[in-house]
Amino acid sequence: MLSIYATPLRLSGVMAVMTLLSAVNAHAATTQMARSRYQTHRGKLVSSAKHQEKTEHVTVTGNSRASAMAHPAGQTTYSSERSSFGNQVGQSVADMVVTIPGVSFTQGNGPRDTVVSVRGSGDRQSYGLKNLQVLEDGFPMTQPDGTARADLIDPHAYEGVDVFEGPASTLYGNYAINGAINFRTRKGADIHGLEVGSDFGSFGMFNNYATLGLGNKHYDLMIFGSDVRGNGFIANSRYNTSTENVRLRVNLTSSDRLILKFVNNVTDASLPVRLSLNQYRANPYQRGCYNAADAATGCATVNLLVNGRYGTKEAISPQAAGLGRFDRRTVVGLRWEHDFNARTIWRNQFTYDQRHIDQPTSPVAYVGPYNSYNASSDITNHVRLAGKSLETFGGISFDYLDFGSQIYNIMPLGGATRGAMNSETYGHQWNLGARFQEDWHFAPNWHVVVGLGGTYSDIGATETLYSYSATGQNQRYITANRFYFNLAPEGALIYTPSKKWIFHTRIGTAYGTPSSSNLFITPQGQYGNNTQLKSQTSVGIDLGADWHPSSNITMQATGFYEFYNNELVSQSAGVNTVGAYTFNAPASQHRGIVLGLEWKPLPAMLPGGRIKLSYTYDNQVYTNYTEVLSNSDLSRSFSRKGKYIPGVIPNFLNARFLYDQPDGVLEGLGGYAEVTWRDSYWLDNANRLKAPGYALLNLEVHYDPPARLGWAHRLHWYFEVQNVANQTYIAGATNVSDSLQANGQQATARTLMNSTGSIYAGSPRAYFGGVRIRF
């Protein structure tokens, strides 16, 4: 909850047991001692006598080895631990963040491509994690152009996730407009052996996974592998995804540590076409759509060039066309940590990240490698100033992206057959940054945080456009290059009058530069150089409190008010133009409240009962923005001042009612009932069309046999029902463009309901089960 801080590997359960069990047995003797040491470090000494546990609480003092980027001082931080998502099916990152206040999510392009939004950061996106910096175990998972995707994440591999909310470029640099997220994998010492499991359920879903964990005072190793596949509940949504995740920490000396990180993901997924609101209402799961000529009502199609170059087009279904995503992502990182002394820690880190895409997701296929390199160095120092604790953090970083992207026309021959090349782009982006932060406990109950970060960015690319006709081929070349320099100061004040209360306030700033794809259509609507674009920036104010009156209740509340300038949006350039161009919307405001609650209402009568609530109110409006709409004959401008920003879910609530039997015959038996409610939200800038809201009920039951049952204690099982009421609902909807009618008026909601390319339906009622065994 809230805290304020100063080549894929396909594994099945049987194969994993055969290959890894011998390694576990070989290390059993040494890791038993490591396990007891780890428990002591965590502050617990555990012994048993006649099946009863006695716990001694030990206070451990000393300097933290974590950098400020792992626990940013003064930043509003919410977390989700494994206890919140480890007992369920865990299909995607959505299962990890659903209980975190301030965070919402929608369906992206693929089964695990969840669009995670922090205070509305990704609500206008169709894929990935945008306007956020994403890390895993402190290693960057956002490439230098601001792209991060959730396909890499299988929740079974993780101990928890921390979300740092609000403008955060002081520490995290470019694109941290709405904050940052750090995913934490499990520690080998916690696993202490081998775990093998399988999940299975509706729509052909089957996930085999295995986790090996070993550790002692000299090293800690976690190796995870999974292979998940399914048919999907929408036509043409079959998928097969494999993931490998490794983290190794080695203590070279008492003052030197190496941390190795490796992540590899292969996604092979068929992809349906997004629908209009009318298509969704008529046929949300796209049944009876394979043959476009005699398709059922509400089916979506794509129009493909018959010869792959020019001329006649044919409407064809996504299934017949073979649309999908066939991507690979590989990340390798190495960090060296050195303790100069007990007060000063130095970290040096390098990460290589390759994203290779093959995405025939529309009438064209996007292909190409995106290779990025990230190097950073930082120092954390603890001293006493005027008798009070002072933590100083300083660091520098450099990241570089080198990419080559080709776009091909798709032909109506099936299997996503490529036709002629549509365009190709080769380019780079690099960011050179520095950051500094001071956290001073200037009085017994007070501490103040100040910081400053800055980034110099270089974005350049060359685009080649191809056009075809019966007489031949033409090519056009466009070159764009732009440099940016941005600064982000911040300040925070934290007051802790007692153990029951924490009050905090913060002013944070952030920035995000354009990407190369924004630079090639001019404000006149022609192919050319659009390098007049500015960086989008934000200034945010947080004010909140954390109340913990007893061990049975914790409540958090944070209000935020954020001022955005020069947001990057696209709009029409006028009549008879080649397409929309990207420009800077002058100003908007984002304001809201996030609330979190954990409560044991009847600790004496029902000691295993808990209530967990998270609520987000997010109100975002344009305060200065004029949009141009065009048809074939004329253009008109419309003020969007006071209009709600489309795609932003104004109210999001998750409520879980949990129970775990602490003792007796049914010890280890537990479960929860969960209600998730999303409010309706606007889909267009003129606020004429809304995506309807919904409320879902999910049920889960699990069993962890107690230690007194011997070998059965190693077994875990669960059963889950999602969408119990079998509601039809919208899991993801991208923004719809307003249009100009022949009479010069904006199109009505009735017209916008036919705008395609927006909506994915959510899952109907689904049943899942799983079993996991520890060796």
JSON list of C-alpha atoms in Angstrom, two decimals, residues 20-118:
[
{"chain": "A", "resi": 20, "resn": "LEU", "atom": "CA", "xyz": [16.05, -29.10, -12.22]},
{"chain": "A", "resi": 21, "resn": "LEU", "atom": "CA", "xyz": [15.36, -31.52, -9.34]},
{"chain": "A", "resi": 22, "resn": "SER", "atom": "CA", "xyz": [18.96, -32.72, -9.17]},
{"chain": "A", "resi": 23, "resn": "ALA", "atom": "CA", "xyz": [20.20, -29.15, -8.76]},
{"chain": "A", "resi": 24, "resn": "VAL", "atom": "CA", "xyz": [17.86, -28.62, -5.84]},
{"chain": "A", "resi": 25, "resn": "ASN", "atom": "CA", "xyz": [19.04, -31.76, -4.04]},
{"chain": "A", "resi": 26, "resn": "ALA", "atom": "CA", "xyz": [22.67, -30.81, -4.53]},
{"chain": "A", "resi": 27, "resn": "HIS", "atom": "CA", "xyz": [22.16, -27.46, -2.84]},
{"chain": "A", "resi": 28, "resn": "ALA", "atom": "CA", "xyz": [19.71, -28.55, -0.13]},
{"chain": "A", "resi": 29, "resn": "ALA", "atom": "CA", "xyz": [22.24, -28.71, 2.68]},
{"chain": "A", "resi": 30, "resn": "THR", "atom": "CA", "xyz": [23.84, -25.34, 2.05]},
{"chain": "A", "resi": 31, "resn": "THR", "atom": "CA", "xyz": [20.59, -23.50, 1.34]},
{"chain": "A", "resi": 32, "resn": "GLN", "atom": "CA", "xyz": [18.94, -24.67, 4.56]},
{"chain": "A", "resi": 33, "resn": "MET", "atom": "CA", "xyz": [21.46, -22.58, 6.49]},
{"chain": "A", "resi": 34, "resn": "ALA", "atom": "CA", "xyz": [20.92, -19.72, 4.03]},
{"chain": "A", "resi": 35, "resn": "ARG", "atom": "CA", "xyz": [17.17, -19.92, 4.58]},
{"chain": "A", "resi": 36, "resn": "SER", "atom": "CA", "xyz": [17.51, -19.46, 8.33]},
{"chain": "A", "resi": 37, "resn": "ARG", "atom": "CA", "xyz": [19.87, -16.55, 7.79]},
{"chain": "A", "resi": 38, "resn": "TYR", "atom": "CA", "xyz": [17.43, -14.95, 5.36]},
{"chain": "A", "resi": 39, "resn": "GLN", "atom": "CA", "xyz": [14.58, -15.32, 7.84]},
{"chain": "A", "resi": 40, "resn": "THR", "atom": "CA", "xyz": [16.69, -13.61, 10.47]},
{"chain": "A", "resi": 41, "resn": "HIS", "atom": "CA", "xyz": [17.45, -10.78, 8.08]},
{"chain": "A", "resi": 42, "resn": "ARG", "atom": "CA", "xyz": [13.74, -10.34, 7.43]},
{"chain": "A", "resi": 43, "resn": "GLY", "atom": "CA", "xyz": [13.22, -9.84, 11.17]},
{"chain": "A", "resi": 44, "resn": "LYS", "atom": "CA", "xyz": [11.71, -13.21, 12.12]},
{"chain": "A", "resi": 45, "resn": "LEU", "atom": "CA", "xyz": [13.08, -16.20, 13.96]},
{"chain": "A", "resi": 46, "resn": "VAL", "atom": "CA", "xyz": [10.71, -19.14, 13.55]},
{"chain": "A", "resi": 47, "resn": "SER", "atom": "CA", "xyz": [10.62, -22.35, 15.60]},
{"chain": "A", "resi": 48, "resn": "SER", "atom": "CA", "xyz": [7.94, -25.00, 15.98]},
{"chain": "A", "resi": 49, "resn": "ALA", "atom": "CA", "xyz": [6.84, -27.23, 18.80]},
{"chain": "A", "resi": 50, "resn": "LYS", "atom": "CA", "xyz": [3.75, -29.39, 18.60]},
{"chain": "A", "resi": 51, "resn": "HIS", "atom": "CA", "xyz": [2.68, -27.53, 15.44]},
{"chain": "A", "resi": 52, "resn": "GLN", "atom": "CA", "xyz": [2.73, -24.13, 17.16]},
{"chain": "A", "resi": 53, "resn": "GLU", "atom": "CA", "xyz": [4.86, -21.19, 16.00]},
{"chain": "A", "resi": 54, "resn": "LYS", "atom": "CA", "xyz": [6.55, -18.63, 18.22]},
{"chain": "A", "resi": 55, "resn": "THR", "atom": "CA", "xyz": [7.74, -15.45, 16.59]},
{"chain": "A", "resi": 56, "resn": "GLU", "atom": "CA", "xyz": [10.34, -13.06, 17.96]},
{"chain": "A", "resi": 57, "resn": "HIS", "atom": "CA", "xyz": [10.44, -9.63, 16.32]},
{"chain": "A", "resi": 58, "resn": "VAL", "atom": "CA", "xyz": [13.94, -8.38, 15.70]},
{"chain": "A", "resi": 59, "resn": "THR", "atom": "CA", "xyz": [14.73, -4.80, 14.73]},
{"chain": "A", "resi": 60, "resn": "VAL", "atom": "CA", "xyz": [17.57, -4.53, 12.22]},
{"chain": "A", "resi": 61, "resn": "THR", "atom": "CA", "xyz": [19.25, -1.13, 11.83]},
{"chain": "A", "resi": 62, "resn": "GLY", "atom": "CA", "xyz": [21.66, 0.07, 9.17]},
{"chain": "A", "resi": 63, "resn": "ASN", "atom": "CA", "xyz": [21.83, 1.88, 5.86]},
{"chain": "A", "resi": 64, "resn": "SER", "atom": "CA", "xyz": [19.70, 0.66, 2.99]},
{"chain": "A", "resi": 65, "resn": "ARG", "atom": "CA", "xyz": [21.56, -0.47, -0.10]},
{"chain": "A", "resi": 66, "resn": "ALA", "atom": "CA", "xyz": [18.65, 0.45, -2.34]},
{"chain": "A", "resi": 67, "resn": "SER", "atom": "CA", "xyz": [19.09, 3.52, -4.51]},
{"chain": "A", "resi": 68, "resn": "ALA", "atom": "CA", "xyz": [16.71, 6.47, -4.53]},
{"chain": "A", "resi": 69, "resn": "MET", "atom": "CA", "xyz": [15.25, 5.11, -7.78]},
{"chain": "A", "resi": 70, "resn": "ALA", "atom": "CA", "xyz": [14.01, 2.01, -5.94]},
{"chain": "A", "resi": 71, "resn": "HIS", "atom": "CA", "xyz": [12.41, 4.08, -3.14]},
{"chain": "A", "resi": 72, "resn": "PRO", "atom": "CA", "xyz": [12.08, 7.69, -4.34]},
{"chain": "A", "resi": 73, "resn": "ALA", "atom": "CA", "xyz": [11.94, 9.94, -1.29]},
{"chain": "A", "resi": 74, "resn": "GLY", "atom": "CA", "xyz": [8.77, 12.01, -1.09]},
{"chain": "A", "resi": 75, "resn": "GLN", "atom": "CA", "xyz": [7.06, 10.33, -4.03]},
{"chain": "A", "resi": 76, "resn": "THR", "atom": "CA", "xyz": [3.56, 8.92, -3.53]},
{"chain": "A", "resi": 77, "resn": "THR", "atom": "CA", "xyz": [4.15, 5.16, -3.72]},
{"chain": "A", "resi": 78, "resn": "TYR", "atom": "CA", "xyz": [1.69, 2.29, -3.76]},
{"chain": "A", "resi": 79, "resn": "SER", "atom": "CA", "xyz": [2.66, -1.36, -3.86]},
{"chain": "A", "resi": 80, "resn": "SER", "atom": "CA", "xyz": [1.13, -4.75, -4.48]},
{"chain": "A", "resi": 81, "resn": "GLU", "atom": "CA", "xyz": [2.74, -7.80, -2.90]},
{"chain": "A", "resi": 82, "resn": "ARG", "atom": "CA", "xyz": [2.62, -11.44, -3.95]},
{"chain": "A", "resi": 83, "resn": "SER", "atom": "CA", "xyz": [-0.06, -12.13, -1.33]},
{"chain": "A", "resi": 84, "resn": "SER", "atom": "CA", "xyz": [-2.46, -10.07, -3.49]},
{"chain": "A", "resi": 85, "resn": "PHE", "atom": "CA", "xyz": [-1.93, -11.98, -6.77]},
{"chain": "A", "resi": 86, "resn": "GLY", "atom": "CA", "xyz": [-0.01, -15.19, -6.03]},
{"chain": "A", "resi": 87, "resn": "ASN", "atom": "CA", "xyz": [-3.04, -17.38, -5.32]},
{"chain": "A", "resi": 88, "resn": "GLN", "atom": "CA", "xyz": [-4.87, -16.82, -8.61]},
{"chain": "A", "resi": 89, "resn": "VAL", "atom": "CA", "xyz": [-4.53, -17.50, -12.32]},
{"chain": "A", "resi": 90, "resn": "GLY", "atom": "CA", "xyz": [-2.17, -14.57, -12.93]},
{"chain": "A", "resi": 91, "resn": "GLN", "atom": "CA", "xyz": [-2.61, -14.21, -16.68]},
{"chain": "A", "resi": 92, "resn": "SER", "atom": "CA", "xyz": [-1.18, -10.70, -17.08]},
{"chain": "A", "resi": 93, "resn": "VAL", "atom": "CA", "xyz": [0.11, -7.61, -15.28]},
{"chain": "A", "resi": 94, "resn": "ALA", "atom": "CA", "xyz": [-3.54, -6.59, -14.77]},
{"chain": "A", "resi": 95, "resn": "ASP", "atom": "CA", "xyz": [-3.76, -9.22, -12.01]},
{"chain": "A", "resi": 96, "resn": "MET", "atom": "CA", "xyz": [-0.80, -7.58, -10.25]},
{"chain": "A", "resi": 97, "resn": "VAL", "atom": "CA", "xyz": [-2.00, -3.95, -10.31]},
{"chain": "A", "resi": 98, "resn": "VAL", "atom": "CA", "xyz": [-5.79, -4.27, -9.97]},
{"chain": "A", "resi": 99, "resn": "THR", "atom": "CA", "xyz": [-5.66, -3.54, -6.22]},
{"chain": "A", "resi": 100, "resn": "ILE", "atom": "CA", "xyz": [-3.34, -0.48, -6.49]},
{"chain": "A", "resi": 101, "resn": "PRO", "atom": "CA", "xyz": [-5.01, 2.94, -6.07]},
{"chain": "A", "resi": 102, "resn": "GLY", "atom": "CA", "xyz": [-4.36, 5.31, -8.96]},
{"chain": "A", "resi": 103, "resn": "VAL", "atom": "CA", "xyz": [-3.79, 2.49, -11.45]},
{"chain": "A", "resi": 104, "resn": "SER", "atom": "CA", "xyz": [-6.21, 1.26, -14.11]},
{"chain": "A", "resi": 105, "resn": "PHE", "atom": "CA", "xyz": [-5.76, -0.92, -17.17]},
{"chain": "A", "resi": 106, "resn": "THR", "atom": "CA", "xyz": [-7.31, -1.79, -20.53]},
{"chain": "A", "resi": 107, "resn": "GLN", "atom": "CA", "xyz": [-6.75, -4.50, -23.13]},
{"chain": "A", "resi": 108, "resn": "GLY", "atom": "CA", "xyz": [-3.96, -3.86, -25.63]},
{"chain": "A", "resi": 109, "resn": "ASN", "atom": "CA", "xyz": [-3.00, -5.71, -28.79]},
{"chain": "A", "resi": 110, "resn": "GLY", "atom": "CA", "xyz": [-2.53, -9.27, -27.59]},
{"chain": "A", "resi": 111, "resn": "PRO", "atom": "CA", "xyz": [-3.32, -11.45, -24.57]},
{"chain": "A", "resi": 112, "resn": "ARG", "atom": "CA", "xyz": [-0.63, -10.00, -22.26]},
{"chain": "A", "resi": 113, "resn": "ASP", "atom": "CA", "xyz": [-0.28, -6.56, -23.86]},
{"chain": "A", "resi": 114, "resn": "THR", "atom": "CA", "xyz": [-2.06, -4.80, -21.02]},
{"chain": "A", "resi": 115, "resn": "VAL", "atom": "CA", "xyz": [-2.26, -1.00, -21.23]},
{"chain": "A", "resi": 116, "resn": "VAL", "atom": "CA", "xyz": [-1.41, 0.05, -17.68]},
{"chain": "A", "resi": 117, "resn": "SER", "atom": "CA", "xyz": [-2.41, 3.60, -16.76]},
{"chain": "A", "resi": 118, "resn": "VAL", "atom": "CA", "xyz": [-1.17, 5.58, -13.75]}
]
